[in-house]
Short mmCIF file of C-alpha atoms and ligand atoms in Angstrom, two decimals:
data_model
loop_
_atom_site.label_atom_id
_atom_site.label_comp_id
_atom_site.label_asym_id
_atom_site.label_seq_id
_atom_site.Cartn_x
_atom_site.Cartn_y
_atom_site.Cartn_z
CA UNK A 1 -13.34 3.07 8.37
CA UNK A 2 -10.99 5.56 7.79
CA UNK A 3 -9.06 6.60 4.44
CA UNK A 4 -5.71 5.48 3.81
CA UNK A 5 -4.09 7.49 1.29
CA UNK A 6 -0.25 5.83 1.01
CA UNK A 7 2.61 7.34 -1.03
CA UNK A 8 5.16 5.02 -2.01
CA UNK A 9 8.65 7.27 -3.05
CA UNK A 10 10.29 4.02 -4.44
CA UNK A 11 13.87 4.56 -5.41
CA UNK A 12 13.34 8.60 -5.57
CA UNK A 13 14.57 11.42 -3.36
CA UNK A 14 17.45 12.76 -1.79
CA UNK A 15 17.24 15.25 1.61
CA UNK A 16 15.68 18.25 -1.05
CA UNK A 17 12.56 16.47 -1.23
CA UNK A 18 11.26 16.44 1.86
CA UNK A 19 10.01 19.69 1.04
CA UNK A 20 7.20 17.67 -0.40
CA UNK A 21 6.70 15.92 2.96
CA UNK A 22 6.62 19.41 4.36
CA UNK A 23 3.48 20.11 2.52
CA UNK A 24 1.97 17.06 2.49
CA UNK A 25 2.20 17.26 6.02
CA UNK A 26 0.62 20.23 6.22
CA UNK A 27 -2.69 19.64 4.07
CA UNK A 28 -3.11 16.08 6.11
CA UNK A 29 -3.34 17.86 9.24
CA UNK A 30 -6.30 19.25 8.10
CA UNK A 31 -8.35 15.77 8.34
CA UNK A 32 -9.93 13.72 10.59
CA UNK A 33 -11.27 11.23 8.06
CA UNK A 34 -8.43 10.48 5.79
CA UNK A 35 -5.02 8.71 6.98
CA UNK A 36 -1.85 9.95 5.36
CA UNK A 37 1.41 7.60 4.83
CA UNK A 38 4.69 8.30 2.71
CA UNK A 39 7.51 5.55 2.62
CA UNK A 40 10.44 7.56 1.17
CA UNK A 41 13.60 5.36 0.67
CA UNK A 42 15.30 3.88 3.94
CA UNK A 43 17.87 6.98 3.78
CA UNK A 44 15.58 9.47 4.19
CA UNK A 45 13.14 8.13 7.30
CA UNK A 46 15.14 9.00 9.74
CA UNK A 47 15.30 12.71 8.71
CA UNK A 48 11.48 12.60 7.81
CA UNK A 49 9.97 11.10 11.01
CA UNK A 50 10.42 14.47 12.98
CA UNK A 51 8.80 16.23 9.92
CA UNK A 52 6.16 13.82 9.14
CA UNK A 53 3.60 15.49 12.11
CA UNK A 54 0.28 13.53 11.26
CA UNK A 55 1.17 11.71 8.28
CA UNK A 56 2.57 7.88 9.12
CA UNK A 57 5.87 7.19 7.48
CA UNK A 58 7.00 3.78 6.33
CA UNK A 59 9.17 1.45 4.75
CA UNK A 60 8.94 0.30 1.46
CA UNK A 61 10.16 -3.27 2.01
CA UNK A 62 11.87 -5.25 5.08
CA UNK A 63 13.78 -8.67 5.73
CA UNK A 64 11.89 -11.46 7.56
CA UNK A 65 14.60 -11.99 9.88
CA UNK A 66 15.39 -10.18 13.15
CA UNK A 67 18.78 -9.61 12.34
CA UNK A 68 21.85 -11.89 10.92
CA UNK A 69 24.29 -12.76 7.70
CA UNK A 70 21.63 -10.68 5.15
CA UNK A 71 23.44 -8.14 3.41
CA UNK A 72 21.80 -4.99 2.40
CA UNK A 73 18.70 -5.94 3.86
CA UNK A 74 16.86 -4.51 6.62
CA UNK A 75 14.77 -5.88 9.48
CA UNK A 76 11.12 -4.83 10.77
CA UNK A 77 13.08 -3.77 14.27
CA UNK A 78 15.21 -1.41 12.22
CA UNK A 79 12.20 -0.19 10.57
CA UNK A 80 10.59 0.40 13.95
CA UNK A 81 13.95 2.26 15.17
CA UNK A 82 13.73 5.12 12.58
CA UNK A 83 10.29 6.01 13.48
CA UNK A 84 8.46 3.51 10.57
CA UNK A 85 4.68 2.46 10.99
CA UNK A 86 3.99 0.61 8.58
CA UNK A 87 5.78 -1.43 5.62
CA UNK A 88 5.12 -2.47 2.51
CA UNK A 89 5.18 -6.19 1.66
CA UNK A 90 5.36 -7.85 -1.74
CA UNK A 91 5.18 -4.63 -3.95
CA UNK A 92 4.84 -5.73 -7.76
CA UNK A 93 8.24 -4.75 -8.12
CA UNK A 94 10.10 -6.90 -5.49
CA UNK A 95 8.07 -9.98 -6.49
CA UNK A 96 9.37 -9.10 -10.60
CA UNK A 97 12.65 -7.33 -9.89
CA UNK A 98 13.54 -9.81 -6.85
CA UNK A 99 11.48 -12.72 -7.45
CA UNK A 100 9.80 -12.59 -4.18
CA UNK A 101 7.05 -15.19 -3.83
CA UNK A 102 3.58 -15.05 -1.34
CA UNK A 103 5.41 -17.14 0.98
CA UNK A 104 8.32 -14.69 1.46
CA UNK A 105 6.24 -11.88 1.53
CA UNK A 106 3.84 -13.82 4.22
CA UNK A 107 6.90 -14.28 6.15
CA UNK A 108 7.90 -10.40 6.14
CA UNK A 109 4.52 -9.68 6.84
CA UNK A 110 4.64 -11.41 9.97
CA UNK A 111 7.53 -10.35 11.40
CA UNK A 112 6.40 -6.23 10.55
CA UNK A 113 3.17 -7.35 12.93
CA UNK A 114 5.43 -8.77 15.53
CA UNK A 115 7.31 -6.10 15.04
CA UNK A 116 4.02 -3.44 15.41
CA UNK A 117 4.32 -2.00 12.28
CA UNK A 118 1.08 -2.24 10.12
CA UNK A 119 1.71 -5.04 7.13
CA UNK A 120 0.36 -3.13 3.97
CA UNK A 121 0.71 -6.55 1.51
CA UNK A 122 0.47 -6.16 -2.41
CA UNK A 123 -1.15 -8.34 -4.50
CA UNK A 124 -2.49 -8.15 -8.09
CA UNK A 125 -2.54 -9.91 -11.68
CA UNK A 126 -0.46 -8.73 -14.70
CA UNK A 127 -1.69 -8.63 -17.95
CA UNK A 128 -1.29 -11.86 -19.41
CA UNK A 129 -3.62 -13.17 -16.48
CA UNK A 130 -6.26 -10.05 -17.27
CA UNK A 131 -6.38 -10.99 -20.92
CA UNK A 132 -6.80 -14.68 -20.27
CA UNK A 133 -9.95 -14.42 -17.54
CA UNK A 134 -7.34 -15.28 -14.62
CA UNK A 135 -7.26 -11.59 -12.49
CA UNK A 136 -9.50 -12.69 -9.49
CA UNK A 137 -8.29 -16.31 -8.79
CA UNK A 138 -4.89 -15.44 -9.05
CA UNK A 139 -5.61 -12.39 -6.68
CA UNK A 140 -7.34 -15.46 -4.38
CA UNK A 141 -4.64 -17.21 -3.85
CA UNK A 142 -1.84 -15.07 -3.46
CA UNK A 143 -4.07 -13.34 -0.66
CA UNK A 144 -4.55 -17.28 0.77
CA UNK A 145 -0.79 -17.34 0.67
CA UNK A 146 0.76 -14.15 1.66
CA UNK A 147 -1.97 -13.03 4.26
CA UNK A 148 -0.56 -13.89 7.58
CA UNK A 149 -3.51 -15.42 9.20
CA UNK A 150 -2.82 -13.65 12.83
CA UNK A 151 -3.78 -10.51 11.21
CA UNK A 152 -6.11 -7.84 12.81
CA UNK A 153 -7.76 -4.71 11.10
CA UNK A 154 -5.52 -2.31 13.23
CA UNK A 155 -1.90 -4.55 11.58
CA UNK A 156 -2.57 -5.75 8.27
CA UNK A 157 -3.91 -3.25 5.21
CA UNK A 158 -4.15 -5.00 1.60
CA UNK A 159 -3.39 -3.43 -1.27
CA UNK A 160 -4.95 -4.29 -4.81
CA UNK A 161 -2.33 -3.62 -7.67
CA UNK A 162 -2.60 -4.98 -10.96
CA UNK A 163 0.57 -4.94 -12.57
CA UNK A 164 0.54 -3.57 -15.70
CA UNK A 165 -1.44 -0.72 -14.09
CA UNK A 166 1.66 0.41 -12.18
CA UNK A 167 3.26 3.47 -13.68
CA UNK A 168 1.52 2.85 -16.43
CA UNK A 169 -1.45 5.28 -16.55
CA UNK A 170 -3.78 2.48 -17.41
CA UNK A 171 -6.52 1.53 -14.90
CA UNK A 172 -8.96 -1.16 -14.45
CA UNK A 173 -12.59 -0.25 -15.86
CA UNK A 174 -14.57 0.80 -12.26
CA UNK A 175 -16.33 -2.55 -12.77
CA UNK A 176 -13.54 -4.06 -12.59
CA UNK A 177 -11.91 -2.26 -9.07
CA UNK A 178 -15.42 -2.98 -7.54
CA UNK A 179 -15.43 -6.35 -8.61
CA UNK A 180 -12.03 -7.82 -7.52
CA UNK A 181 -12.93 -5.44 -4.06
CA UNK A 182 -16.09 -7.05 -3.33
CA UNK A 183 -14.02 -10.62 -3.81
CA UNK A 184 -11.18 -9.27 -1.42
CA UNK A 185 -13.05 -7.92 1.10
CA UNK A 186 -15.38 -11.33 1.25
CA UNK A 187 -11.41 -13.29 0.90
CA UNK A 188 -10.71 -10.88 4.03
CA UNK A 189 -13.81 -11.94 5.85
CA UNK A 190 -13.42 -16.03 5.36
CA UNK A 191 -9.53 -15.59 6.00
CA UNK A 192 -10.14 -14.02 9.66
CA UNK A 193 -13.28 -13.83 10.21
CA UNK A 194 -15.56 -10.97 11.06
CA UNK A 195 -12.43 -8.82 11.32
CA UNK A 196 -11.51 -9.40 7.50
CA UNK A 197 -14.54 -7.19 7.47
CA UNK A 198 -12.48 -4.04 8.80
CA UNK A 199 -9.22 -4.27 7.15
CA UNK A 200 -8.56 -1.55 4.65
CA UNK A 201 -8.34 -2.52 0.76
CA UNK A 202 -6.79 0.03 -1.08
CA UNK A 203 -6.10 0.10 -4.91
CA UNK A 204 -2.91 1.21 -6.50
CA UNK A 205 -1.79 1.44 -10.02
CA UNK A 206 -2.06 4.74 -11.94
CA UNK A 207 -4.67 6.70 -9.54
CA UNK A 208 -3.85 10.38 -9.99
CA UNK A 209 -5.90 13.51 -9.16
CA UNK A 210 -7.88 12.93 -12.26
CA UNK A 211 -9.15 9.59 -11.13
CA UNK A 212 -8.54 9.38 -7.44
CA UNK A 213 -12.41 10.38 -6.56
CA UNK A 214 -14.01 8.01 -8.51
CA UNK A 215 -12.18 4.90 -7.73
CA UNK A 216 -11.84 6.39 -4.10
CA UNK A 217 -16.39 5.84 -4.52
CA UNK A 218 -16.36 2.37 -5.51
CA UNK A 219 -16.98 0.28 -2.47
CA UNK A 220 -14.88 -1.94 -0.68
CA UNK A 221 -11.93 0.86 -1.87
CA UNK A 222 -10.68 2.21 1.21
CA UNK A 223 -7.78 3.92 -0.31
CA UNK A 224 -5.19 3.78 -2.53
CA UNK A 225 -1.48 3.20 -2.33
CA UNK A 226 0.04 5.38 -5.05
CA UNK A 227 3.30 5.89 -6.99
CA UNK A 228 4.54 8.42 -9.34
CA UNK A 229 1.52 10.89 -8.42
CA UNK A 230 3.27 10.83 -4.37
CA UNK A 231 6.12 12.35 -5.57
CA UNK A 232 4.88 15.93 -5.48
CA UNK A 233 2.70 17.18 -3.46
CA UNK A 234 0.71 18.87 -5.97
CA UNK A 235 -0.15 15.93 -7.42
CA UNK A 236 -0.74 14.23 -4.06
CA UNK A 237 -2.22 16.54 -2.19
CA UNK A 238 -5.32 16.58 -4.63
CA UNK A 239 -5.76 12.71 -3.93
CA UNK A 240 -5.83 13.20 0.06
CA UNK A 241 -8.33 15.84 -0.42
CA UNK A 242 -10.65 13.76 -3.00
CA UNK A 243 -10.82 11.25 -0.34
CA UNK A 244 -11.56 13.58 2.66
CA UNK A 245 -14.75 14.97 0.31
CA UNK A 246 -15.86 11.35 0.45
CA UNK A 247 -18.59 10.76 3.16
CA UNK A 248 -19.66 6.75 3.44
C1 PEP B 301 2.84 1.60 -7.02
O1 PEP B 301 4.01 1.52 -7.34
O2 PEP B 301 2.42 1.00 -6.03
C2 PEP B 301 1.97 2.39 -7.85
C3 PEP B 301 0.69 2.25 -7.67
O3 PEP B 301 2.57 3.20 -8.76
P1 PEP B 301 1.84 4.27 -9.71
O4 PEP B 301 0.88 5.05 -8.85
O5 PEP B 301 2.94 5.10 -10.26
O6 PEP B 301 1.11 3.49 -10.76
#
């Protein structure tokens, strides 16, 4: 299975950074083993597709809809249009800053596939659920609701984010990834059967070049979808290479 190493630009960047993609660009052409993806806000894909070369660029959120009456919203088509692969459903900060529920993000998920982008869906605990025991059952069930249950290895990549890990520069103990891995990947597996065995899991909150290799090590972590370290490429370079030095 091969590395996924996903940048997510959130609200940051203006034309000037794509210098960054430039680079990252450039180091990710260098491997076979490791796959590199950047969603930069919806202004700047269409400018970054034609410098992007092997690194897949994405969207960071989309509408369930086709089209229609949604302002400010965008659909998976539109996505598609402007030279997206992928899109990111049910980040921690649409489900707090937009109250987005599993069901919601289920639905966008399944109109990216139809669409033929590749579904990367969030899902994690906060900290109130850490501290009381609660991390891997809620992580159970949002995967049993947001998961669209049509969903092959080559259209639907999960992401593990806890929280209060985002942005934070607090991690999960390395027990603790491999743990709440091991219970994805077997969620994966009794969701769609032998193919939940092939989906990627990555794990997002706080990796940084300091960190990225050993929580790249842990099994069942098959990437990582990362924040404020993607903003830079010296900072995100560093990750893409301490995955490519990885050999499973
Ligand atoms: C994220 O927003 O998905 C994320 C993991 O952010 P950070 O790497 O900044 O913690």
């Amino acid at each position: 299975m091969r590395f996924l190493i996903a940048g997510n630009w959130k609200m940051n960047g203006s034309r000037p950074m794509l210098a960054e993609l430039d680079r990252i660009a450039e180091a990710a052409a260098a491997y076979l083993t490791v796959e590199v993806a950047i969603a930069p806000p919806f202004t700047l894909l269409a400018d970054a597709g034609p410098r992007a070369g092997k690194v897949l660029i994405g969207g960071q959120d989309c509408h369930p809809a086709a089209k229609g009456a949604h302002t400010g919203c965008i659909s998976a088509d539109m996505l598609v249009e402007m030279g997206a692969r992928f899109v990111i459903c049910g980040h921690s900060e649409r489900r707090a800053e937009f109250g987005e529920n599993d069901a919601l993000i289920q639905a966008k998920a399944t109109a990216a596939q139809a669409a033929g982008l590749v579904a990367i869906v969030c899902v994690g605990e906060d900290e109130p659920e850490r501290n009381q025991g609660r991390a891997v059952t809620v992580v159970a069930a949002e995967i049993d609701r947001s998961v669209p249950l049509a969903s092959t290895p080559e259209n639907l990549v999960l992401s593990y984010e806890p929280a209060w890990a985002i942005g934070t520069g607090r991690t999960p103990t390395m027990a603790e990834i491999c743990e709440m891995h091991a219970m994805i990947r077997a969620k994966l597996i009794q969701l769609l059967g032998e193919e939940g065995a092939r989906v990627r899991i990555l794990y997002g909150g706080s990796v940084n070049p300091a960190n990225a290799a050993q929580i790249l090590a842990c099994p069942d972590v098959n990437g990582a979808l990362i924040g404020g370290a993607s903003l830079t490429a010296d900072s995100f370079v560093p990750i893409v290479n301490a995955a490519a030095d990885i050999v499973r």
